[in-house]
Amino acid sequence: MWKPPERIKYTPLSDDWPTREQAARSLLFSPVQVGAMTLEQRTWVPAMVPWRASDDGFVTEEVLDWYGRFARGRPGAIVVEATGIRDVPSGPLLRIGHDRFLPGLRQLVERVRQESGGHTRLLIQIIDFLGIRRRPERSKYLERFLQVNDRHRQALGDPALSDDAVRERLLALDDDQLQQVLSEREWESLTMGQRERVTDTHLPHIAELPLVLPELFASAAQRARDAGFDGVELHYAHAYTMASFLSATNTREDGYGGPLENRLRLPLEVFAAVRERVGREFPVGCRFLSEECIEGGNTLEDSTRIGVALAQAGMDYLSLSRGGKFDDAKQPKVGEAAYPYTGVSGFECMPGYIADEFGPFGRNVEPTAAIRSAIRGAGLAIPVVVAGGIHTFTQAETLLAEEKADIIGIARQALADPDWFEKVRSGCGGQVRMCEYTNYCEGLDQKHKQVTCNLWDRLELDEPGVRRSRDNKRRLTAPEWRRE
Ligand SMILES: Cc1cc2nc3c(=O)[nH]c(=O)nc-3n(C[C@H](O)[C@H](O)[C@H](O)COP(=O)(O)O)c2cc1C
Ligand code: SF4
């Protein structure tokens, strides 16, 4: 994780937690309408991938435990992690690209309903992503992966060289010389790992994305509805396909890139296909970025226009994140893949406790407020969810009172203490285990290890029924709250 050069260290915020009566009168614990769905309170656990699905993308007992544990804290809504819409192998990421995934997803819905006593609404985030490879060994890349062409021969000054001879000559070059011979993309594939982009329209499967994605998203949304979810979230944020279409870096020339109205075209077509399939009664929203936080990426001005367009199209809610891009990711080690939360944009997405003078708390609030205000200015009333470094009642209540957002996303704080919602609601806010924004959890995510929080993953390990991580060292869910 990138850290700002100021390296100012922050400790968790303290709060005058409300009494039960104050909580009952608060905005945070008041209901809100999201399309056809009512949330009992304005609290929301945004999507977080915990790496608990089976290797072929099915719901496991560990997935059930994970969401069941959040449900016992009874937040207004939980959004299930980014779940793949295609029927292709994608490691232990949850999938919804075929009907065979339905029984597991139904169990998940049932578990959350039971554990929350029916108080928590459950949505699922659906995602498409493009191919990314691990960073190769230099020799392997030059001997096997690089597609030799005449540009290389020319750069080496001998048009008659065989492919093997080109490879041999390239292997003998030092890095500076090699960078002169390889194209920018080849150099990137060698030093970062090969990564597809939506602008790679010379590749047929990328060119045809606008043809295939509406149907893929619509079928996935239909499965979400069939499995009993209360709604679906289209993942238009961070480093993935739909965010890349929206991005100012999208220069496709087929009517789906360039000016903003073209970049919006596929996201709107996907939404139209989803809406047509699931109907008006099934809540559909999306998550997108208030700012991309990369050079040449979407600014708040772009995102404001995007927000208004998505609201006008009839989305039931908009959830704002920020950053989280591949474009400024750190170089991975050989054998590892780039991770989109390691650069400045990653810090903006999941700000850590080592920060700049602004600190890790509420960095996404003002941009979200600006987008919400433009949506209201356009005469649209849809709820807006904000997330990013929010972990006290006062933070949440103040920004609701100031009409900066309508629903409060609490991700890592809910991971640190899934009972945050019940504790605060019942006047026991002083017992909350406060997130320290160390990003230990995010480090596990980066390594595709089962995500836990260091504040609780070694506690009461020997209690009966405690499920442990693969290395047997950590518990996989937070200990139960014993009311003091
Ligand atoms: C382990 C982990 C996994 C995450 N996975 C997702 C995801 O699947 N989809 C998504 O939109 N955001 C994901 N996020 C980002 C969070 O939803 C949230 O936007 C971010 O952590 C900032 O909010 P916070 O400060 O309340 O944690 C993830 C965050 C963490 C820590
Ligand atoms: S590991 Fe725990 S304390 Fe650290 S950022 Fe994640 S949730 Fe917060």
Coordinates of C-alpha atoms and ligand atoms in Angstrom, one line a residue:
M1 CA 0.0 0.0 0.0
W2 CA 1.3 3.4 -1.0
K3 CA 1.7 5.9 1.8
P4 CA 1.6 9.7 1.5
P5 CA 5.1 11.3 2.0
E6 CA 3.8 13.2 5.0
R7 CA 3.5 9.9 6.9
I8 CA 1.3 11.4 9.7
K9 CA 0.1 8.6 11.9
Y10 CA -3.6 8.6 13.0
T11 CA -5.3 6.8 15.8
P12 CA -9.0 5.8 15.7
L13 CA -11.4 8.6 16.2
S14 CA -13.1 8.9 19.6
D15 CA -16.8 9.5 19.8
D16 CA -19.6 10.5 22.2
W17 CA -21.5 7.4 21.4
P18 CA -25.3 7.9 21.6
T19 CA -27.6 6.3 24.2
R20 CA -30.2 3.8 22.9
E21 CA -32.8 6.6 23.0
Q22 CA -30.5 9.0 21.0
A23 CA -29.8 6.3 18.5
A24 CA -33.5 5.6 18.1
R25 CA -34.0 9.3 17.2
S26 CA -31.0 9.5 14.9
L27 CA -31.0 9.8 11.2
L28 CA -28.5 6.9 11.0
F29 CA -31.0 4.5 12.5
S30 CA -34.0 5.8 10.6
P31 CA -35.3 3.9 7.5
V32 CA -34.6 4.8 3.9
Q33 CA -36.2 3.7 0.7
V34 CA -34.0 2.2 -2.0
G35 CA -36.2 1.6 -5.0
A36 CA -38.8 -1.0 -4.0
M37 CA -36.7 -2.0 -0.9
T38 CA -36.8 -0.4 2.5
L39 CA -33.7 -0.4 4.7
E40 CA -34.5 -0.3 8.4
Q41 CA -31.5 1.9 9.0
R42 CA -29.1 3.9 6.9
T43 CA -26.1 1.6 7.5
W44 CA -24.5 -0.4 4.7
V45 CA -21.7 -2.9 4.6
P46 CA -20.1 -2.4 1.2
A47 CA -18.7 -5.3 -0.9
M48 CA -15.5 -6.9 0.5
V49 CA -13.9 -10.0 -1.1
P50 CA -12.9 -12.3 1.8
W51 CA -11.4 -15.1 -0.4
R52 CA -13.7 -17.8 1.0
A53 CA -15.4 -19.2 -2.1
S54 CA -14.4 -22.7 -3.4
D55 CA -11.7 -22.8 -6.1
D56 CA -14.5 -23.1 -8.7
G57 CA -16.5 -20.1 -7.3
F58 CA -19.1 -21.8 -5.1
V59 CA -20.5 -20.6 -1.8
T60 CA -18.7 -22.6 1.0
E61 CA -19.5 -23.0 4.7
E62 CA -16.9 -20.3 5.3
V63 CA -18.7 -17.9 3.0
L64 CA -21.9 -18.6 5.0
D65 CA -20.1 -18.0 8.3
W66 CA -18.6 -14.8 7.0
Y67 CA -21.9 -13.2 6.0
G68 CA -23.8 -14.8 8.8
R69 CA -21.4 -13.0 11.2
F70 CA -22.0 -9.6 9.6
A71 CA -25.7 -10.3 9.7
R72 CA -25.7 -10.8 13.5
G73 CA -24.7 -7.2 13.7
R74 CA -27.9 -6.3 11.8
P75 CA -26.8 -3.5 9.5
G76 CA -29.4 -2.0 7.2
A77 CA -27.8 -3.7 4.2
I78 CA -24.9 -6.0 3.3
V79 CA -23.5 -6.1 -0.2
V80 CA -22.0 -9.5 -1.0
E81 CA -18.5 -9.3 -2.5
A82 CA -17.7 -8.8 -6.2
T83 CA -19.1 -11.9 -7.8
G84 CA -18.1 -13.0 -11.4
I85 CA -20.8 -13.0 -14.1
R86 CA -19.0 -15.2 -16.5
D87 CA -18.9 -19.0 -16.6
V88 CA -15.1 -19.2 -16.6
P89 CA -12.6 -20.3 -14.0
S90 CA -11.5 -17.4 -11.9
G91 CA -10.0 -19.0 -8.7
P92 CA -11.7 -18.7 -5.4
L93 CA -13.8 -15.7 -6.4
L94 CA -17.5 -16.1 -5.9
R95 CA -19.4 -16.7 -9.2
I96 CA -22.9 -16.2 -10.5
G97 CA -22.4 -17.0 -14.2
H98 CA -24.4 -20.2 -14.3
D99 CA -27.5 -21.7 -12.7
R100 CA -25.4 -24.3 -10.8
F101 CA -24.3 -21.5 -8.5
L102 CA -27.9 -20.9 -7.4
P103 CA -28.3 -23.4 -4.6
G104 CA -25.3 -22.0 -2.7
L105 CA -26.4 -18.5 -3.3
R106 CA -29.9 -19.4 -2.0
Q107 CA -28.2 -20.8 1.2
L108 CA -26.4 -17.5 1.6
V109 CA -29.5 -15.5 1.4
E110 CA -31.2 -17.8 3.8
R111 CA -28.3 -17.6 6.3
V112 CA -28.3 -13.8 6.3
R113 CA -32.1 -13.7 6.7
Q114 CA -31.9 -16.0 9.7
E115 CA -28.9 -14.5 11.4
S116 CA -30.2 -10.9 11.1
G117 CA -33.7 -12.0 12.1
G118 CA -34.9 -10.6 8.8
H119 CA -33.6 -7.1 9.7
T120 CA -30.8 -6.8 7.1
R121 CA -31.3 -6.5 3.3
L122 CA -28.9 -8.5 1.2
L123 CA -27.5 -7.3 -2.2
I124 CA -24.8 -8.8 -4.4
Q125 CA -22.2 -7.0 -6.4
I126 CA -21.8 -8.4 -9.9
I127 CA -18.5 -7.9 -11.8
D128 CA -16.8 -8.4 -15.0
F129 CA -13.0 -8.1 -15.2
L130 CA -10.4 -8.5 -18.0
G131 CA -7.4 -10.9 -18.2
I132 CA -4.3 -10.2 -16.1
R133 CA -1.2 -12.3 -15.9
R134 CA 1.5 -12.6 -13.3
R135 CA 4.8 -10.8 -13.8
P136 CA 6.9 -13.3 -15.8
E137 CA 10.5 -14.1 -15.4
R138 CA 12.5 -12.1 -17.8
S139 CA 14.0 -15.1 -19.6
K140 CA 10.6 -16.9 -19.9
Y141 CA 9.0 -13.8 -21.3
L142 CA 11.6 -13.3 -23.9
E143 CA 12.0 -17.0 -24.8
R144 CA 8.3 -17.9 -24.8
F145 CA 5.6 -15.1 -24.4
L146 CA 6.9 -12.3 -26.5
Q147 CA 5.5 -12.4 -30.1
V148 CA 8.4 -11.6 -32.2
N149 CA 7.7 -9.2 -35.1
D150 CA 9.5 -7.1 -37.7
R151 CA 9.6 -4.0 -35.4
H152 CA 12.0 -6.0 -33.2
R153 CA 14.1 -7.0 -36.2
Q154 CA 14.3 -3.4 -37.4
A155 CA 15.2 -2.2 -33.9
L156 CA 18.0 -4.8 -33.8
G157 CA 19.1 -3.7 -37.2
D158 CA 18.8 -7.0 -39.0
P159 CA 15.6 -7.7 -41.0
A160 CA 16.7 -11.3 -41.8
L161 CA 16.9 -12.5 -38.2
S162 CA 14.9 -15.7 -37.4
D163 CA 12.5 -15.6 -34.4
D164 CA 14.9 -17.6 -32.3
A165 CA 17.8 -15.3 -33.2
V166 CA 15.7 -12.2 -32.2
R167 CA 15.0 -13.9 -28.8
E168 CA 18.6 -14.7 -28.3
R169 CA 19.7 -11.1 -29.1
L170 CA 17.0 -9.7 -26.8
L171 CA 18.1 -11.9 -23.9
A172 CA 21.6 -10.5 -24.2
L173 CA 20.5 -6.8 -23.9
D174 CA 20.5 -5.0 -20.6
D175 CA 17.2 -3.5 -19.4
D176 CA 17.8 0.0 -20.9
Q177 CA 18.6 -1.4 -24.3
L178 CA 15.7 -3.9 -24.1
Q179 CA 13.2 -1.1 -23.3
Q180 CA 14.3 0.7 -26.5
V181 CA 13.5 -2.4 -28.5
L182 CA 10.2 -3.5 -26.9
S183 CA 7.0 -1.5 -27.4
E184 CA 5.5 0.2 -24.4
R185 CA 2.9 -2.6 -23.9
E186 CA 5.5 -5.3 -24.3
W187 CA 7.7 -3.6 -21.7
E188 CA 4.7 -3.4 -19.4
S189 CA 3.9 -7.1 -19.9
L190 CA 7.5 -8.0 -19.0
T191 CA 7.8 -5.7 -16.0
M192 CA 4.2 -5.7 -14.6
G193 CA 2.6 -8.8 -16.1
Q194 CA 0.3 -8.7 -19.2
R195 CA -2.9 -6.9 -18.6
E196 CA -5.8 -6.5 -21.0
R197 CA -7.5 -3.1 -21.5
V198 CA -10.9 -2.2 -22.9
T199 CA -9.0 -0.3 -25.6
D200 CA -7.5 -3.5 -27.0
T201 CA -10.1 -3.7 -29.7
H202 CA -7.7 -5.6 -32.0
L203 CA -8.6 -8.6 -29.7
P204 CA -12.0 -10.0 -30.8
H205 CA -13.2 -10.7 -27.2
I206 CA -12.4 -7.2 -26.2
A207 CA -14.0 -5.6 -29.3
E208 CA -17.2 -7.5 -28.7
L209 CA -17.6 -6.5 -25.0
P210 CA -20.5 -4.1 -25.8
L211 CA -22.3 -7.0 -27.5
V212 CA -21.8 -9.6 -24.8
L213 CA -21.8 -7.7 -21.5
P214 CA -25.5 -6.6 -21.4
E215 CA -26.7 -10.2 -21.6
L216 CA -24.1 -11.4 -19.1
F217 CA -25.0 -8.8 -16.5
A218 CA -28.7 -9.3 -17.1
S219 CA -28.5 -13.1 -16.6
A220 CA -26.4 -12.7 -13.5
A221 CA -28.9 -10.1 -12.1
Q222 CA -31.8 -12.5 -12.9
R223 CA -30.0 -15.3 -10.9
A224 CA -29.5 -12.9 -8.1
R225 CA -33.2 -12.3 -8.0
D226 CA -34.0 -16.0 -8.4
A227 CA -31.6 -16.8 -5.5
G228 CA -33.7 -14.4 -3.3
F229 CA -31.3 -11.4 -3.0
D230 CA -33.0 -8.1 -2.2
G231 CA -31.1 -6.3 -4.9
V232 CA -28.1 -6.3 -7.2
E233 CA -25.2 -3.9 -7.4
L234 CA -23.5 -3.4 -10.8
H235 CA -19.7 -3.0 -10.2
Y236 CA -18.8 0.1 -12.2
A237 CA -15.9 1.0 -9.9
H238 CA -12.2 0.5 -9.4
A239 CA -10.0 -1.4 -11.9
Y240 CA -12.5 -3.5 -13.7
T241 CA -14.2 -3.6 -17.1
M242 CA -17.2 -1.3 -16.5
A243 CA -15.1 1.4 -14.7
S244 CA -12.6 1.2 -17.6
F245 CA -15.4 2.0 -20.1
L246 CA -16.4 5.0 -18.0
S247 CA -12.9 6.2 -17.6
A248 CA -11.5 9.2 -19.4
T249 CA -8.6 6.9 -20.4
N250 CA -11.0 4.9 -22.6
T251 CA -10.2 5.9 -26.2
R252 CA -12.1 3.2 -28.0
E253 CA -13.2 4.3 -31.4
D254 CA -16.3 2.2 -31.9
G255 CA -18.7 4.6 -30.2
Y256 CA -18.0 3.3 -26.7
G257 CA -15.0 5.4 -25.9
G258 CA -13.8 9.0 -26.2
P259 CA -16.4 11.7 -25.2
L260 CA -18.2 11.0 -22.0
E261 CA -21.6 10.3 -23.7
N262 CA -19.8 7.4 -25.5
R263 CA -18.1 6.2 -22.4
L264 CA -21.5 6.1 -20.7
R265 CA -23.1 4.1 -23.5
L266 CA -22.2 0.6 -22.4
P267 CA -22.9 1.2 -18.6
L268 CA -26.3 2.5 -19.6
E269 CA -26.9 -0.4 -22.0
V270 CA -25.9 -2.9 -19.4
F271 CA -28.3 -1.3 -16.9
A272 CA -31.1 -1.2 -19.4
A273 CA -30.7 -4.9 -20.1
V274 CA -30.6 -5.7 -16.4
R275 CA -33.7 -3.6 -15.7
E276 CA -35.6 -5.2 -18.5
R277 CA -34.7 -8.6 -17.2
V278 CA -35.4 -8.1 -13.5
G279 CA -38.2 -5.5 -13.6
R280 CA -38.8 -2.3 -11.6
E281 CA -39.6 -4.1 -8.4
F282 CA -36.1 -5.6 -8.0
P283 CA -33.6 -2.9 -6.8
V284 CA -30.6 -2.3 -9.1
G285 CA -27.9 0.1 -8.2
C286 CA -24.3 0.6 -9.1
R287 CA -21.0 1.4 -7.5
F288 CA -18.8 3.9 -9.3
L289 CA -15.9 6.3 -8.6
S290 CA -16.2 9.8 -7.3
E291 CA -12.7 10.3 -8.8
E292 CA -10.3 7.9 -10.4
C293 CA -7.3 9.5 -8.7
I294 CA -5.0 8.7 -11.6
E295 CA -3.3 10.8 -14.2
G296 CA -5.7 11.5 -17.1
G297 CA -8.6 9.7 -15.2
N298 CA -12.1 10.9 -14.4
T299 CA -12.3 14.0 -12.3
L300 CA -15.1 15.0 -10.1
E301 CA -16.6 16.9 -13.0
D302 CA -16.8 13.7 -15.1
S303 CA -18.1 11.7 -12.2
T304 CA -20.8 14.3 -11.5
R305 CA -22.1 14.0 -15.1
I306 CA -21.9 10.2 -14.8
G307 CA -23.8 10.2 -11.5
V308 CA -26.6 12.4 -13.0
A309 CA -26.8 10.2 -16.1
L310 CA -27.0 7.0 -14.1
A311 CA -29.7 8.5 -11.8
Q312 CA -31.7 9.7 -14.8
A313 CA -31.5 6.2 -16.3
G314 CA -33.4 4.9 -13.3
M315 CA -30.9 3.3 -11.0
D316 CA -32.3 2.7 -7.6
Y317 CA -29.2 3.9 -5.7
L318 CA -25.6 5.0 -6.4
S319 CA -22.7 3.9 -4.2
L320 CA -19.6 6.0 -4.4
S321 CA -16.0 4.7 -4.0
R322 CA -12.8 6.3 -5.2
G323 CA -9.5 5.3 -6.8
G324 CA -8.4 1.6 -6.8
K325 CA -6.9 1.5 -10.3
F326 CA -4.3 -0.6 -12.0
D327 CA -2.8 2.4 -13.7
D328 CA -0.7 3.4 -10.8
A329 CA -0.2 0.0 -9.2
K330 CA 3.2 -0.9 -7.8
Q331 CA 5.4 -3.3 -9.7
P332 CA 4.6 -6.8 -8.5
K333 CA 7.3 -9.4 -7.7
V334 CA 8.1 -12.0 -10.3
G335 CA 5.4 -14.6 -10.2
E336 CA 2.8 -12.2 -8.7
A337 CA 0.1 -10.2 -10.3
A338 CA -0.3 -6.4 -10.1
Y339 CA -2.8 -5.4 -7.5
P340 CA -4.9 -2.2 -8.1
Y341 CA -4.7 -0.9 -4.5
T342 CA -0.9 -0.3 -4.2
G343 CA -0.6 3.2 -5.7
V344 CA -2.0 6.6 -4.8
S345 CA -5.4 5.6 -6.2
G346 CA -5.3 2.6 -3.9
F347 CA -4.7 4.8 -0.9
E348 CA -7.6 6.9 -1.9
C349 CA -9.8 3.8 -2.1
M350 CA -8.7 2.3 1.3
P351 CA -6.9 5.1 3.1
G352 CA -4.6 3.8 5.9
Y353 CA -3.6 5.2 9.2
I354 CA -0.4 6.6 7.9
A355 CA -1.7 9.5 5.9
D356 CA -1.4 13.1 4.9
E357 CA -2.8 16.1 6.8
F358 CA -6.3 15.2 5.7
G359 CA -6.0 11.8 7.3
P360 CA -7.8 8.6 6.5
F361 CA -11.3 9.7 7.6
G362 CA -14.0 10.6 5.2
R363 CA -11.8 11.4 2.1
N364 CA -14.7 10.5 -0.1
V365 CA -17.3 12.6 1.6
E366 CA -17.0 15.9 -0.2
P367 CA -16.8 14.5 -3.7
T368 CA -19.8 12.3 -2.9
A369 CA -21.7 15.3 -1.6
A370 CA -21.0 17.2 -4.8
I371 CA -22.3 14.4 -6.9
R372 CA -25.4 14.0 -4.7
S373 CA -26.1 17.7 -4.9
A374 CA -25.9 17.6 -8.7
I375 CA -28.3 14.7 -8.7
R376 CA -30.7 16.6 -6.5
G377 CA -30.2 19.6 -8.7
A378 CA -31.4 17.5 -11.6
G379 CA -34.6 16.8 -9.7
L380 CA -33.7 13.2 -8.8
A381 CA -34.2 11.7 -5.3
I382 CA -32.3 8.4 -5.4
P383 CA -30.2 7.6 -2.4
V384 CA -26.5 7.9 -2.4
V385 CA -24.1 5.7 -0.4
V386 CA -20.8 7.0 0.7
A387 CA -17.8 5.0 2.0
G388 CA -14.2 5.5 3.0
G389 CA -12.9 5.9 6.6
I390 CA -16.2 6.3 8.4
H391 CA -16.3 4.6 11.7
T392 CA -18.0 6.8 14.4
F393 CA -21.6 7.5 15.0
T394 CA -20.9 11.3 14.9
Q395 CA -19.2 11.1 11.6
A396 CA -22.1 9.2 10.1
E397 CA -24.8 11.3 11.7
T398 CA -23.2 14.6 10.8
L399 CA -22.9 13.9 7.2
L400 CA -26.4 12.6 7.0
A401 CA -27.6 15.8 8.8
E402 CA -25.6 17.9 6.3
E403 CA -27.2 16.0 3.5
K404 CA -23.9 14.8 2.1
A405 CA -25.1 11.3 1.6
D406 CA -28.2 9.2 2.4
I407 CA -26.7 5.9 3.5
I408 CA -23.4 5.3 5.3
G409 CA -21.0 2.6 4.0
I410 CA -18.9 1.1 6.7
A411 CA -16.5 -1.5 5.3
R412 CA -13.3 -2.1 7.3
Q413 CA -14.9 -0.9 10.5
A414 CA -17.6 -3.7 10.0
L415 CA -14.8 -6.1 9.4
A416 CA -13.1 -5.0 12.7
D417 CA -16.3 -5.2 14.5
P418 CA -19.4 -6.7 12.8
D419 CA -21.4 -5.8 15.9
W420 CA -20.8 -2.0 15.4
F421 CA -24.4 -1.5 14.2
E422 CA -26.1 -3.4 17.2
K423 CA -23.6 -1.9 19.7
V424 CA -24.3 1.7 18.6
R425 CA -28.0 1.2 18.2
S426 CA -28.3 -0.3 21.6
G427 CA -26.3 2.4 23.4
C428 CA -23.2 0.3 23.7
G429 CA -21.0 2.3 21.3
G430 CA -18.3 2.4 23.9
Q431 CA -17.8 -1.3 23.4
V432 CA -17.0 -1.0 19.7
R433 CA -13.7 -2.5 18.6
M434 CA -12.4 0.4 16.5
C435 CA -10.8 -0.1 13.2
E436 CA -7.2 1.2 13.2
Y437 CA -7.0 1.4 9.4
T438 CA -3.8 -0.6 9.4
N439 CA -4.8 -2.4 6.2
Y440 CA -3.6 -5.8 7.4
C441 CA -6.9 -7.1 6.0
E442 CA -6.2 -5.5 2.6
G443 CA -2.7 -7.1 2.7
L444 CA -4.3 -10.5 3.0
D445 CA -6.7 -9.7 0.1
Q446 CA -3.7 -8.7 -2.0
K447 CA -2.2 -12.2 -1.4
H448 CA -5.5 -13.8 -2.0
K449 CA -5.4 -15.1 1.6
Q450 CA -8.6 -15.5 3.7
V451 CA -9.3 -12.0 4.9
T452 CA -9.4 -11.4 8.7
C453 CA -8.7 -8.5 11.1
N454 CA -5.6 -8.5 13.3
L455 CA -7.7 -7.0 16.1
W456 CA -9.5 -10.4 16.6
D457 CA -8.0 -13.2 14.5
R458 CA -5.9 -14.6 17.3
L459 CA -8.5 -14.2 20.1
E460 CA -10.1 -17.2 21.7
L461 CA -8.7 -19.5 19.1
D462 CA -9.5 -22.6 21.1
E463 CA -13.2 -21.9 21.7
P464 CA -15.4 -24.7 20.4
G465 CA -16.6 -24.3 16.9
V466 CA -14.0 -21.7 15.9
R467 CA -13.2 -22.2 12.2
R468 CA -9.5 -21.5 11.4
S469 CA -7.6 -20.2 8.3
R470 CA -5.8 -22.6 6.0
D471 CA -2.5 -22.0 7.9
N472 CA -4.4 -22.9 11.2
K473 CA -3.2 -19.7 12.8
R474 CA -6.2 -17.4 12.6
R475 CA -9.8 -17.6 13.3
L476 CA -12.0 -16.7 10.3
T477 CA -14.8 -14.7 12.0
A478 CA -14.9 -12.2 14.8
P479 CA -15.5 -13.6 18.3
E480 CA -19.1 -13.2 19.5
W481 CA -20.1 -10.1 21.4
R482 CA -20.9 -10.8 25.0
R483 CA -22.8 -7.8 26.3
E484 CA -21.1 -6.3 29.3
Ligands
LIG1 C1 -10.6 -6.9 2.0 C2 -11.3 -5.9 1.2 C3 -12.0 -6.3 0.0 C4 -12.7 -5.4 -0.8 N1 -13.4 -5.9 -1.8 C5 -14.2 -5.0 -2.5 C6 -15.2 -5.5 -3.5 O1 -15.3 -6.7 -3.8 N2 -15.9 -4.6 -4.2 C7 -15.8 -3.3 -3.9 O2 -16.5 -2.5 -4.6 N3 -15.0 -2.8 -2.9 C8 -14.2 -3.6 -2.2 N4 -13.5 -3.2 -1.2 C9 -13.5 -1.7 -0.9 C10 -14.5 -1.4 0.3 O3 -15.8 -1.8 -0.2 C11 -14.5 0.0 0.7 O4 -14.9 0.8 -0.4 C12 -13.2 0.5 1.2 O5 -12.7 -0.4 2.1 C13 -13.3 1.9 1.9 O6 -14.3 1.9 2.9 P1 -13.9 1.7 4.5 O7 -12.9 2.8 4.8 O8 -15.2 1.8 5.2 O9 -13.2 0.4 4.6 C14 -12.8 -4.1 -0.4 C15 -12.1 -3.6 0.8 C16 -11.4 -4.5 1.6 C17 -10.7 -4.0 2.8
SF4_2 S1 -7.2 -5.3 9.8 FE1 -8.8 -4.7 11.1 S2 -8.1 -2.8 12.1 FE2 -6.8 -3.2 10.3 S3 -7.8 -2.0 8.6 FE3 -8.5 -4.1 8.5 S4 -10.4 -4.1 9.7 FE4 -9.3 -2.2 10.3

